[in-house]
């Protein structure tokens, strides 16, 4: 992704200031990422590599005023946001958030928040990554009929991506035990015995602060809260906060709902649980920007996926007018 010219950036900033003027008419755009890869990965085509992420951050920096998440929400609700306000968030706690993303952000003096699922700290592997590595190492045929799926022909990267999307969708809303067992079975059927540990350890989590990155909680095991019994859901929310505060020695104020779609992945009971746990900000994956009427514990997020700079910038700025009030 190339850069915008100076006149293009100036024109887009002018248009963005009309769409998101700040002050009492402020609108906040919270961007969501997960991994930032050292190099492009054909199985993870939607995850940016370092060069792509750097180019995107150059665009965000040239068009937006990037603030820490908790500060931005306070300023949004008080009517004191600057024009074109934005935040950057990364979910799950991948080690590449520190090794790849953090230096890119720090070089540009862009703050961010990383939401960590604490059950995988120290080189753990989330269920979806187990499936990904299974698909990566599988031969040209993978028979998953015993899992209630089908037999997949994996003769190209596109076929592997298609199979991956189908398998993840099939397992995502099963119970946690069924989901994890299914992921393990996929890896076993693929002959994948050695799994990578892509998540940060405690020392790496502590290092984030030196890059201007806040740490937020993302539960322990990344469950679908609506598929989790109330007692376990409470421990997932509170336990993740306790662990991160023990690691960082700081108050953890922000939370991200796993999967994050209101009404499908969490409901009002979980919003109240997050409030009772003491979080002051929580983010969902409801698509859009946040206006002053937003529920501070259901802040929407978005990410322009366009690969050209002009389209990326245009979609980013248009999203300011797509204000969403998540209502679980």
C-alpha positions as YAML, in Angstrom:
chain: A
units: angstrom
residues:
- id: 1
  name: UNK
  ca: [0.00, 0.00, 0.00]
- id: 2
  name: UNK
  ca: [1.49, 3.32, -1.09]
- id: 3
  name: UNK
  ca: [1.13, 6.67, 0.64]
- id: 4
  name: UNK
  ca: [-1.28, 9.44, -0.22]
- id: 5
  name: UNK
  ca: [0.08, 12.57, -1.81]
- id: 6
  name: UNK
  ca: [0.21, 15.69, 0.36]
- id: 7
  name: UNK
  ca: [-2.78, 17.25, -1.41]
- id: 8
  name: UNK
  ca: [-4.82, 14.05, -1.16]
- id: 9
  name: UNK
  ca: [-4.14, 13.83, 2.58]
- id: 10
  name: UNK
  ca: [-5.02, 17.50, 3.09]
- id: 11
  name: UNK
  ca: [-8.29, 17.11, 1.15]
- id: 12
  name: UNK
  ca: [-9.23, 13.99, 3.09]
- id: 13
  name: UNK
  ca: [-8.45, 15.66, 6.42]
- id: 14
  name: UNK
  ca: [-10.71, 18.55, 5.44]
- id: 15
  name: UNK
  ca: [-13.50, 16.13, 4.53]
- id: 16
  name: UNK
  ca: [-12.88, 14.10, 7.67]
- id: 17
  name: UNK
  ca: [-13.22, 17.20, 9.83]
- id: 18
  name: UNK
  ca: [-16.68, 17.77, 8.35]
- id: 19
  name: UNK
  ca: [-17.67, 14.17, 9.08]
- id: 20
  name: UNK
  ca: [-16.13, 14.09, 12.57]
- id: 21
  name: UNK
  ca: [-15.70, 17.69, 13.74]
- id: 22
  name: UNK
  ca: [-14.85, 16.93, 17.35]
- id: 23
  name: UNK
  ca: [-16.22, 18.67, 20.40]
- id: 24
  name: UNK
  ca: [-19.88, 18.06, 21.18]
- id: 25
  name: UNK
  ca: [-20.33, 16.62, 17.67]
- id: 26
  name: UNK
  ca: [-17.42, 14.27, 18.08]
- id: 27
  name: UNK
  ca: [-17.25, 10.80, 16.59]
- id: 28
  name: UNK
  ca: [-14.68, 8.18, 17.57]
- id: 29
  name: UNK
  ca: [-13.35, 5.47, 15.27]
- id: 30
  name: UNK
  ca: [-11.83, 2.46, 17.05]
- id: 31
  name: UNK
  ca: [-9.83, 0.23, 14.73]
- id: 32
  name: UNK
  ca: [-9.55, -3.50, 15.43]
- id: 33
  name: UNK
  ca: [-6.62, -5.76, 14.54]
- id: 34
  name: UNK
  ca: [-5.48, -9.18, 15.71]
- id: 35
  name: UNK
  ca: [-2.14, -10.37, 14.35]
- id: 36
  name: UNK
  ca: [0.46, -8.24, 12.58]
- id: 37
  name: UNK
  ca: [2.62, -10.72, 10.68]
- id: 38
  name: UNK
  ca: [6.34, -10.44, 9.94]
- id: 39
  name: UNK
  ca: [5.61, -11.59, 6.37]
- id: 40
  name: UNK
  ca: [2.42, -12.18, 4.43]
- id: 41
  name: UNK
  ca: [0.77, -15.56, 5.14]
- id: 42
  name: UNK
  ca: [-1.34, -17.14, 2.37]
- id: 43
  name: UNK
  ca: [-3.62, -18.74, 4.99]
- id: 44
  name: UNK
  ca: [-4.18, -15.42, 6.79]
- id: 45
  name: UNK
  ca: [-4.85, -13.12, 3.88]
- id: 46
  name: UNK
  ca: [-6.89, -10.69, 6.01]
- id: 47
  name: UNK
  ca: [-4.09, -10.21, 8.55]
- id: 48
  name: UNK
  ca: [-1.64, -7.44, 7.59]
- id: 49
  name: UNK
  ca: [2.07, -8.05, 7.35]
- id: 50
  name: UNK
  ca: [4.54, -5.53, 8.76]
- id: 51
  name: UNK
  ca: [4.81, -3.48, 5.57]
- id: 52
  name: UNK
  ca: [1.04, -3.29, 5.11]
- id: 53
  name: UNK
  ca: [0.44, -2.40, 8.75]
- id: 54
  name: UNK
  ca: [3.11, 0.33, 8.60]
- id: 55
  name: UNK
  ca: [1.48, 1.81, 5.50]
- id: 56
  name: UNK
  ca: [-1.94, 1.69, 7.16]
- id: 57
  name: UNK
  ca: [-0.59, 3.39, 10.27]
- id: 58
  name: UNK
  ca: [0.99, 6.10, 8.09]
- id: 59
  name: UNK
  ca: [-2.45, 6.73, 6.61]
- id: 60
  name: UNK
  ca: [-4.16, 6.71, 10.01]
- id: 61
  name: UNK
  ca: [-1.53, 9.08, 11.38]
- id: 62
  name: UNK
  ca: [-1.91, 11.48, 8.45]
- id: 63
  name: UNK
  ca: [-5.71, 11.55, 8.63]
- id: 64
  name: UNK
  ca: [-6.66, 11.04, 12.28]
- id: 65
  name: UNK
  ca: [-5.85, 12.15, 15.80]
- id: 66
  name: UNK
  ca: [-4.99, 8.88, 17.57]
- id: 67
  name: UNK
  ca: [-5.67, 8.76, 21.31]
- id: 68
  name: UNK
  ca: [-5.39, 6.10, 24.03]
- id: 69
  name: UNK
  ca: [-8.69, 4.23, 24.23]
- id: 70
  name: UNK
  ca: [-9.67, 5.09, 27.80]
- id: 71
  name: UNK
  ca: [-8.81, 8.77, 27.31]
- id: 72
  name: UNK
  ca: [-10.71, 8.86, 24.04]
- id: 73
  name: UNK
  ca: [-13.90, 7.50, 25.59]
- id: 74
  name: UNK
  ca: [-13.76, 10.02, 28.42]
- id: 75
  name: UNK
  ca: [-13.28, 12.85, 25.94]
- id: 76
  name: UNK
  ca: [-16.04, 11.55, 23.68]
- id: 77
  name: UNK
  ca: [-18.54, 11.48, 26.52]
- id: 78
  name: UNK
  ca: [-17.46, 14.90, 27.81]
- id: 79
  name: UNK
  ca: [-17.66, 16.48, 24.35]
- id: 80
  name: UNK
  ca: [-13.95, 17.31, 24.13]
- id: 81
  name: UNK
  ca: [-12.73, 15.01, 21.36]
- id: 82
  name: UNK
  ca: [-10.47, 16.49, 18.68]
- id: 83
  name: UNK
  ca: [-11.63, 16.24, 15.07]
- id: 84
  name: UNK
  ca: [-11.10, 12.85, 13.37]
- id: 85
  name: UNK
  ca: [-10.39, 11.05, 16.65]
- id: 86
  name: UNK
  ca: [-9.33, 7.41, 16.46]
- id: 87
  name: UNK
  ca: [-7.99, 4.56, 18.58]
- id: 88
  name: UNK
  ca: [-6.04, 1.42, 17.66]
- id: 89
  name: UNK
  ca: [-6.77, -1.93, 19.31]
- id: 90
  name: UNK
  ca: [-5.36, -5.44, 18.87]
- id: 91
  name: UNK
  ca: [-7.17, -8.51, 20.21]
- id: 92
  name: UNK
  ca: [-6.05, -11.81, 21.75]
- id: 93
  name: UNK
  ca: [-2.44, -11.16, 22.83]
- id: 94
  name: UNK
  ca: [-0.28, -12.46, 19.99]
- id: 95
  name: UNK
  ca: [3.47, -12.08, 20.50]
- id: 96
  name: UNK
  ca: [3.70, -10.30, 17.15]
- id: 97
  name: UNK
  ca: [1.70, -7.44, 18.71]
- id: 98
  name: UNK
  ca: [4.92, -6.71, 20.60]
- id: 99
  name: UNK
  ca: [7.60, -7.85, 18.18]
- id: 100
  name: UNK
  ca: [6.08, -6.52, 14.95]
- id: 101
  name: UNK
  ca: [3.26, -4.05, 15.66]
- id: 102
  name: UNK
  ca: [4.64, -2.23, 18.71]
- id: 103
  name: UNK
  ca: [7.82, -0.86, 17.04]
- id: 104
  name: UNK
  ca: [5.77, 0.36, 14.07]
- id: 105
  name: UNK
  ca: [3.35, 2.13, 16.39]
- id: 106
  name: UNK
  ca: [6.10, 3.56, 18.59]
- id: 107
  name: UNK
  ca: [8.01, 4.92, 15.60]
- id: 108
  name: UNK
  ca: [4.92, 6.93, 14.75]
- id: 109
  name: UNK
  ca: [4.10, 7.73, 18.39]
- id: 110
  name: UNK
  ca: [0.70, 6.08, 18.06]
- id: 111
  name: UNK
  ca: [-0.86, 4.74, 21.27]
- id: 112
  name: UNK
  ca: [-2.79, 1.47, 21.22]
- id: 113
  name: UNK
  ca: [-4.51, -1.09, 23.44]
- id: 114
  name: UNK
  ca: [-3.80, -4.83, 23.33]
- id: 115
  name: UNK
  ca: [-6.53, -7.08, 24.73]
- id: 116
  name: UNK
  ca: [-5.07, -10.27, 26.18]
- id: 117
  name: UNK
  ca: [-6.82, -13.62, 26.66]
- id: 118
  name: UNK
  ca: [-4.92, -14.66, 29.76]
- id: 119
  name: UNK
  ca: [-5.34, -18.43, 29.51]
- id: 120
  name: UNK
  ca: [-2.88, -18.51, 26.61]
- id: 121
  name: UNK
  ca: [-0.13, -16.37, 28.13]
- id: 122
  name: UNK
  ca: [3.29, -17.97, 27.85]
- id: 123
  name: UNK
  ca: [3.10, -19.52, 24.41]
- id: 124
  name: UNK
  ca: [-0.41, -20.91, 24.47]
- id: 125
  name: UNK
  ca: [-2.36, -21.68, 21.32]
- id: 126
  name: UNK
  ca: [-6.00, -20.67, 20.83]
- id: 127
  name: UNK
  ca: [-8.37, -23.18, 19.25]
- id: 128
  name: UNK
  ca: [-8.55, -21.28, 15.97]
- id: 129
  name: UNK
  ca: [-4.76, -21.31, 15.70]
- id: 130
  name: UNK
  ca: [-4.81, -25.07, 16.25]
- id: 131
  name: UNK
  ca: [-7.13, -25.34, 13.23]
- id: 132
  name: UNK
  ca: [-4.99, -22.95, 11.20]
- id: 133
  name: UNK
  ca: [-1.82, -24.94, 11.80]
- id: 134
  name: UNK
  ca: [-3.63, -28.16, 11.02]
- id: 135
  name: UNK
  ca: [-4.76, -26.78, 7.66]
- id: 136
  name: UNK
  ca: [-1.26, -25.46, 7.01]
- id: 137
  name: UNK
  ca: [0.35, -28.88, 7.49]
- id: 138
  name: UNK
  ca: [-2.37, -31.07, 5.98]
- id: 139
  name: UNK
  ca: [-1.83, -32.92, 2.72]
- id: 140
  name: UNK
  ca: [-3.99, -32.32, -0.33]
- id: 141
  name: UNK
  ca: [-6.96, -34.17, 1.24]
- id: 142
  name: UNK
  ca: [-8.32, -33.76, 4.76]
- id: 143
  name: UNK
  ca: [-11.23, -35.98, 5.80]
- id: 144
  name: UNK
  ca: [-13.20, -34.47, 8.69]
- id: 145
  name: UNK
  ca: [-16.44, -36.40, 8.25]
- id: 146
  name: UNK
  ca: [-16.07, -37.87, 11.74]
- id: 147
  name: UNK
  ca: [-16.39, -34.32, 13.08]
- id: 148
  name: UNK
  ca: [-19.67, -33.80, 11.24]
- id: 149
  name: UNK
  ca: [-17.86, -31.79, 8.57]
- id: 150
  name: UNK
  ca: [-16.73, -33.12, 5.19]
- id: 151
  name: UNK
  ca: [-13.68, -34.17, 3.24]
- id: 152
  name: UNK
  ca: [-11.69, -31.21, 1.90]
- id: 153
  name: UNK
  ca: [-9.51, -30.99, -1.19]
- id: 154
  name: UNK
  ca: [-6.58, -28.70, -0.35]
- id: 155
  name: UNK
  ca: [-4.71, -28.33, -3.61]
- id: 156
  name: UNK
  ca: [-4.27, -24.55, -3.47]
- id: 157
  name: UNK
  ca: [-3.93, -21.72, -0.97]
- id: 158
  name: UNK
  ca: [-7.42, -20.56, -1.93]
- id: 159
  name: UNK
  ca: [-8.84, -24.02, -1.19]
- id: 160
  name: UNK
  ca: [-7.11, -24.05, 2.20]
- id: 161
  name: UNK
  ca: [-8.48, -20.60, 3.06]
- id: 162
  name: UNK
  ca: [-11.98, -21.68, 2.06]
- id: 163
  name: UNK
  ca: [-11.73, -24.85, 4.15]
- id: 164
  name: UNK
  ca: [-10.35, -22.88, 7.08]
- id: 165
  name: UNK
  ca: [-13.26, -20.42, 7.03]
- id: 166
  name: UNK
  ca: [-15.79, -23.24, 6.86]
- id: 167
  name: UNK
  ca: [-14.21, -25.23, 9.71]
- id: 168
  name: UNK
  ca: [-13.86, -22.19, 11.98]
- id: 169
  name: UNK
  ca: [-17.49, -21.24, 11.37]
- id: 170
  name: UNK
  ca: [-18.59, -24.80, 12.13]
- id: 171
  name: UNK
  ca: [-16.70, -25.00, 15.43]
- id: 172
  name: UNK
  ca: [-17.01, -21.44, 16.75]
- id: 173
  name: UNK
  ca: [-20.44, -21.77, 18.37]
- id: 174
  name: UNK
  ca: [-20.05, -25.25, 19.80]
- id: 175
  name: UNK
  ca: [-19.49, -25.59, 23.53]
- id: 176
  name: UNK
  ca: [-15.95, -24.78, 24.65]
- id: 177
  name: UNK
  ca: [-15.18, -28.46, 25.25]
- id: 178
  name: UNK
  ca: [-16.56, -29.48, 21.84]
- id: 179
  name: UNK
  ca: [-14.81, -26.59, 20.13]
- id: 180
  name: UNK
  ca: [-11.41, -27.40, 21.65]
- id: 181
  name: UNK
  ca: [-11.80, -31.13, 21.02]
- id: 182
  name: UNK
  ca: [-12.81, -30.43, 17.43]
- id: 183
  name: UNK
  ca: [-9.79, -28.21, 16.85]
- id: 184
  name: UNK
  ca: [-7.49, -30.86, 18.32]
- id: 185
  name: UNK
  ca: [-9.08, -33.50, 16.10]
- id: 186
  name: UNK
  ca: [-8.50, -31.35, 13.01]
- id: 187
  name: UNK
  ca: [-4.81, -31.02, 13.91]
- id: 188
  name: UNK
  ca: [-4.56, -34.75, 14.61]
- id: 189
  name: UNK
  ca: [-6.20, -35.70, 11.32]
- id: 190
  name: UNK
  ca: [-3.78, -33.36, 9.55]
- id: 191
  name: UNK
  ca: [-0.80, -35.01, 11.27]
- id: 192
  name: UNK
  ca: [0.06, -31.79, 13.08]
- id: 193
  name: UNK
  ca: [1.65, -32.78, 16.40]
- id: 194
  name: UNK
  ca: [3.88, -29.79, 17.21]
- id: 195
  name: UNK
  ca: [1.91, -26.57, 17.57]
- id: 196
  name: UNK
  ca: [3.48, -23.10, 17.76]
- id: 197
  name: UNK
  ca: [2.98, -20.93, 20.82]
- id: 198
  name: UNK
  ca: [2.09, -17.59, 19.23]
- id: 199
  name: UNK
  ca: [0.98, -15.70, 22.34]
- id: 200
  name: UNK
  ca: [2.92, -13.31, 24.57]
- id: 201
  name: UNK
  ca: [4.51, -14.31, 27.85]
- id: 202
  name: UNK
  ca: [4.35, -12.22, 31.03]
- id: 203
  name: UNK
  ca: [7.61, -10.36, 30.35]
- id: 204
  name: UNK
  ca: [6.39, -9.40, 26.89]
- id: 205
  name: UNK
  ca: [3.09, -8.13, 28.27]
- id: 206
  name: UNK
  ca: [5.01, -5.90, 30.68]
- id: 207
  name: UNK
  ca: [7.11, -4.58, 27.77]
- id: 208
  name: UNK
  ca: [4.05, -3.19, 25.99]
- id: 209
  name: UNK
  ca: [3.94, -0.18, 28.31]
- id: 210
  name: UNK
  ca: [7.37, 0.98, 27.08]
- id: 211
  name: UNK
  ca: [5.86, 1.26, 23.58]
- id: 212
  name: UNK
  ca: [2.92, 3.37, 24.76]
- id: 213
  name: UNK
  ca: [0.50, 0.44, 24.64]
- id: 214
  name: UNK
  ca: [-2.20, -0.16, 27.26]
- id: 215
  name: UNK
  ca: [-3.18, -3.69, 28.29]
- id: 216
  name: UNK
  ca: [-6.85, -4.67, 28.37]
- id: 217
  name: UNK
  ca: [-8.61, -7.91, 29.36]
- id: 218
  name: UNK
  ca: [-10.16, -10.34, 26.89]
- id: 219
  name: UNK
  ca: [-11.35, -13.13, 29.25]
- id: 220
  name: UNK
  ca: [-9.29, -16.22, 30.11]
- id: 221
  name: UNK
  ca: [-10.11, -18.78, 27.42]
- id: 222
  name: UNK
  ca: [-11.88, -16.56, 24.84]
- id: 223
  name: UNK
  ca: [-15.30, -18.24, 25.18]
- id: 224
  name: UNK
  ca: [-18.53, -17.19, 23.57]
- id: 225
  name: UNK
  ca: [-20.02, -15.66, 26.71]
- id: 226
  name: UNK
  ca: [-23.59, -16.41, 25.63]
- id: 227
  name: UNK
  ca: [-22.62, -20.10, 25.47]
- id: 228
  name: UNK
  ca: [-21.01, -19.98, 28.94]
- id: 229
  name: UNK
  ca: [-22.78, -20.59, 32.25]
- id: 230
  name: UNK
  ca: [-23.02, -17.48, 34.50]
- id: 231
  name: UNK
  ca: [-20.50, -18.70, 37.09]
- id: 232
  name: UNK
  ca: [-17.87, -19.48, 34.46]
- id: 233
  name: UNK
  ca: [-18.56, -16.23, 32.62]
- id: 234
  name: UNK
  ca: [-17.94, -14.27, 35.81]
- id: 235
  name: UNK
  ca: [-14.61, -16.01, 36.36]
- id: 236
  name: UNK
  ca: [-13.63, -15.44, 32.73]
- id: 237
  name: UNK
  ca: [-14.20, -11.69, 33.09]
- id: 238
  name: UNK
  ca: [-12.88, -11.12, 36.60]
- id: 239
  name: UNK
  ca: [-10.09, -13.68, 36.41]
- id: 240
  name: UNK
  ca: [-8.57, -12.16, 33.31]
- id: 241
  name: UNK
  ca: [-8.48, -8.74, 34.94]
- id: 242
  name: UNK
  ca: [-6.86, -10.10, 38.13]
- id: 243
  name: UNK
  ca: [-4.17, -11.93, 36.18]
- id: 244
  name: UNK
  ca: [-3.27, -8.92, 34.07]
- id: 245
  name: UNK
  ca: [-3.14, -6.60, 37.05]
- id: 246
  name: UNK
  ca: [-0.83, -9.05, 38.82]
- id: 247
  name: UNK
  ca: [1.42, -9.12, 35.75]
- id: 248
  name: UNK
  ca: [1.50, -5.40, 35.00]
- id: 249
  name: UNK
  ca: [1.11, -3.95, 38.48]
- id: 250
  name: UNK
  ca: [-1.40, -1.51, 36.98]
- id: 251
  name: UNK
  ca: [-5.17, -1.14, 36.99]
- id: 252
  name: UNK
  ca: [-6.71, -2.75, 33.92]
- id: 253
  name: UNK
  ca: [-9.58, -0.53, 32.83]
- id: 254
  name: UNK
  ca: [-10.63, -1.88, 29.44]
- id: 255
  name: UNK
  ca: [-12.22, -5.10, 28.22]
- id: 256
  name: UNK
  ca: [-13.01, -6.68, 24.83]
- id: 257
  name: UNK
  ca: [-15.87, -9.16, 24.42]
- id: 258
  name: UNK
  ca: [-14.70, -12.36, 22.67]
- id: 259
  name: UNK
  ca: [-16.07, -12.43, 19.12]
- id: 260
  name: UNK
  ca: [-17.95, -9.35, 20.29]
- id: 261
  name: UNK
  ca: [-21.23, -9.31, 18.39]
- id: 262
  name: UNK
  ca: [-23.99, -7.95, 20.67]
- id: 263
  name: UNK
  ca: [-26.91, -10.29, 21.05]
- id: 264
  name: UNK
  ca: [-25.05, -13.20, 19.49]
- id: 265
  name: UNK
  ca: [-21.80, -13.43, 21.47]
- id: 266
  name: UNK
  ca: [-22.77, -11.55, 24.63]
- id: 267
  name: UNK
  ca: [-25.88, -9.98, 26.11]
- id: 268
  name: UNK
  ca: [-26.92, -7.38, 28.69]
- id: 269
  name: UNK
  ca: [-26.04, -9.69, 31.58]
- id: 270
  name: UNK
  ca: [-22.42, -9.72, 30.42]
- id: 271
  name: UNK
  ca: [-22.38, -5.95, 30.05]
- id: 272
  name: UNK
  ca: [-23.50, -5.70, 33.67]
- id: 273
  name: UNK
  ca: [-20.86, -8.25, 34.66]
- id: 274
  name: UNK
  ca: [-18.19, -6.14, 32.99]
- id: 275
  name: UNK
  ca: [-19.51, -3.08, 34.83]
- id: 276
  name: UNK
  ca: [-19.47, -4.91, 38.18]
- id: 277
  name: UNK
  ca: [-15.90, -6.06, 37.50]
- id: 278
  name: UNK
  ca: [-14.81, -2.41, 37.48]
- id: 279
  name: UNK
  ca: [-13.98, -1.88, 33.82]
- id: 280
  name: UNK
  ca: [-14.57, 1.66, 32.60]
- id: 281
  name: UNK
  ca: [-14.47, 0.86, 28.85]
- id: 282
  name: UNK
  ca: [-15.45, -2.23, 26.88]
- id: 283
  name: UNK
  ca: [-15.37, -2.78, 23.13]
- id: 284
  name: UNK
  ca: [-17.50, -4.97, 20.89]
- id: 285
  name: UNK
  ca: [-17.23, -5.88, 17.21]
- id: 286
  name: UNK
  ca: [-20.45, -4.09, 16.28]
- id: 287
  name: UNK
  ca: [-19.37, -2.26, 13.13]
- id: 288
  name: UNK
  ca: [-19.22, 1.51, 13.15]
- id: 289
  name: UNK
  ca: [-18.06, 4.61, 14.98]
- id: 290
  name: UNK
  ca: [-19.01, 5.81, 18.45]
- id: 291
  name: UNK
  ca: [-20.94, 9.01, 19.12]
- id: 292
  name: UNK
  ca: [-21.73, 10.70, 22.44]
- id: 293
  name: UNK
  ca: [-24.75, 8.45, 22.99]
- id: 294
  name: UNK
  ca: [-22.61, 5.31, 22.96]
- id: 295
  name: UNK
  ca: [-22.66, 2.86, 25.87]
- id: 296
  name: UNK
  ca: [-19.10, 3.09, 27.18]
- id: 297
  name: UNK
  ca: [-19.23, -0.67, 27.84]
- id: 298
  name: UNK
  ca: [-20.28, -1.48, 24.27]
- id: 299
  name: UNK
  ca: [-18.06, 0.65, 22.08]
- id: 300
  name: UNK
  ca: [-18.24, -0.33, 18.39]
- id: 301
  name: UNK
  ca: [-15.16, -0.91, 16.28]
- id: 302
  name: UNK
  ca: [-14.26, -1.10, 12.59]
- id: 303
  name: UNK
  ca: [-11.44, -1.69, 10.16]
- id: 304
  name: UNK
  ca: [-11.28, -0.58, 6.53]
- id: 305
  name: UNK
  ca: [-9.96, -3.61, 4.60]
- id: 306
  name: UNK
  ca: [-9.30, -1.87, 1.29]
- id: 307
  name: UNK
  ca: [-5.84, -2.45, -0.15]
- id: 308
  name: UNK
  ca: [-5.37, 0.86, -1.97]
- id: 309
  name: UNK
  ca: [-4.58, 3.99, 0.07]
- id: 310
  name: UNK
  ca: [-7.37, 6.13, -1.38]
- id: 311
  name: UNK
  ca: [-10.06, 3.51, -0.75]
- id: 312
  name: UNK
  ca: [-8.67, 2.68, 2.70]
- id: 313
  name: UNK
  ca: [-8.73, 6.36, 3.62]
- id: 314
  name: UNK
  ca: [-12.17, 7.00, 2.15]
- id: 315
  name: UNK
  ca: [-13.77, 4.05, 3.94]
- id: 316
  name: UNK
  ca: [-12.04, 5.00, 7.19]
- id: 317
  name: UNK
  ca: [-13.43, 8.52, 7.04]
- id: 318
  name: UNK
  ca: [-16.93, 7.44, 5.89]
- id: 319
  name: UNK
  ca: [-17.16, 5.17, 8.92]
- id: 320
  name: UNK
  ca: [-17.24, 8.25, 11.16]
- id: 321
  name: UNK
  ca: [-20.80, 8.81, 9.99]
- id: 322
  name: UNK
  ca: [-21.82, 5.19, 10.58]
- id: 323
  name: UNK
  ca: [-22.40, 5.69, 14.27]
- id: 324
  name: UNK
  ca: [-23.50, 2.56, 16.09]
- id: 325
  name: UNK
  ca: [-24.99, 2.20, 19.55]
- id: 326
  name: UNK
  ca: [-24.52, -1.47, 20.42]
- id: 327
  name: UNK
  ca: [-27.52, -2.82, 22.30]
- id: 328
  name: UNK
  ca: [-26.99, -6.31, 23.63]
...
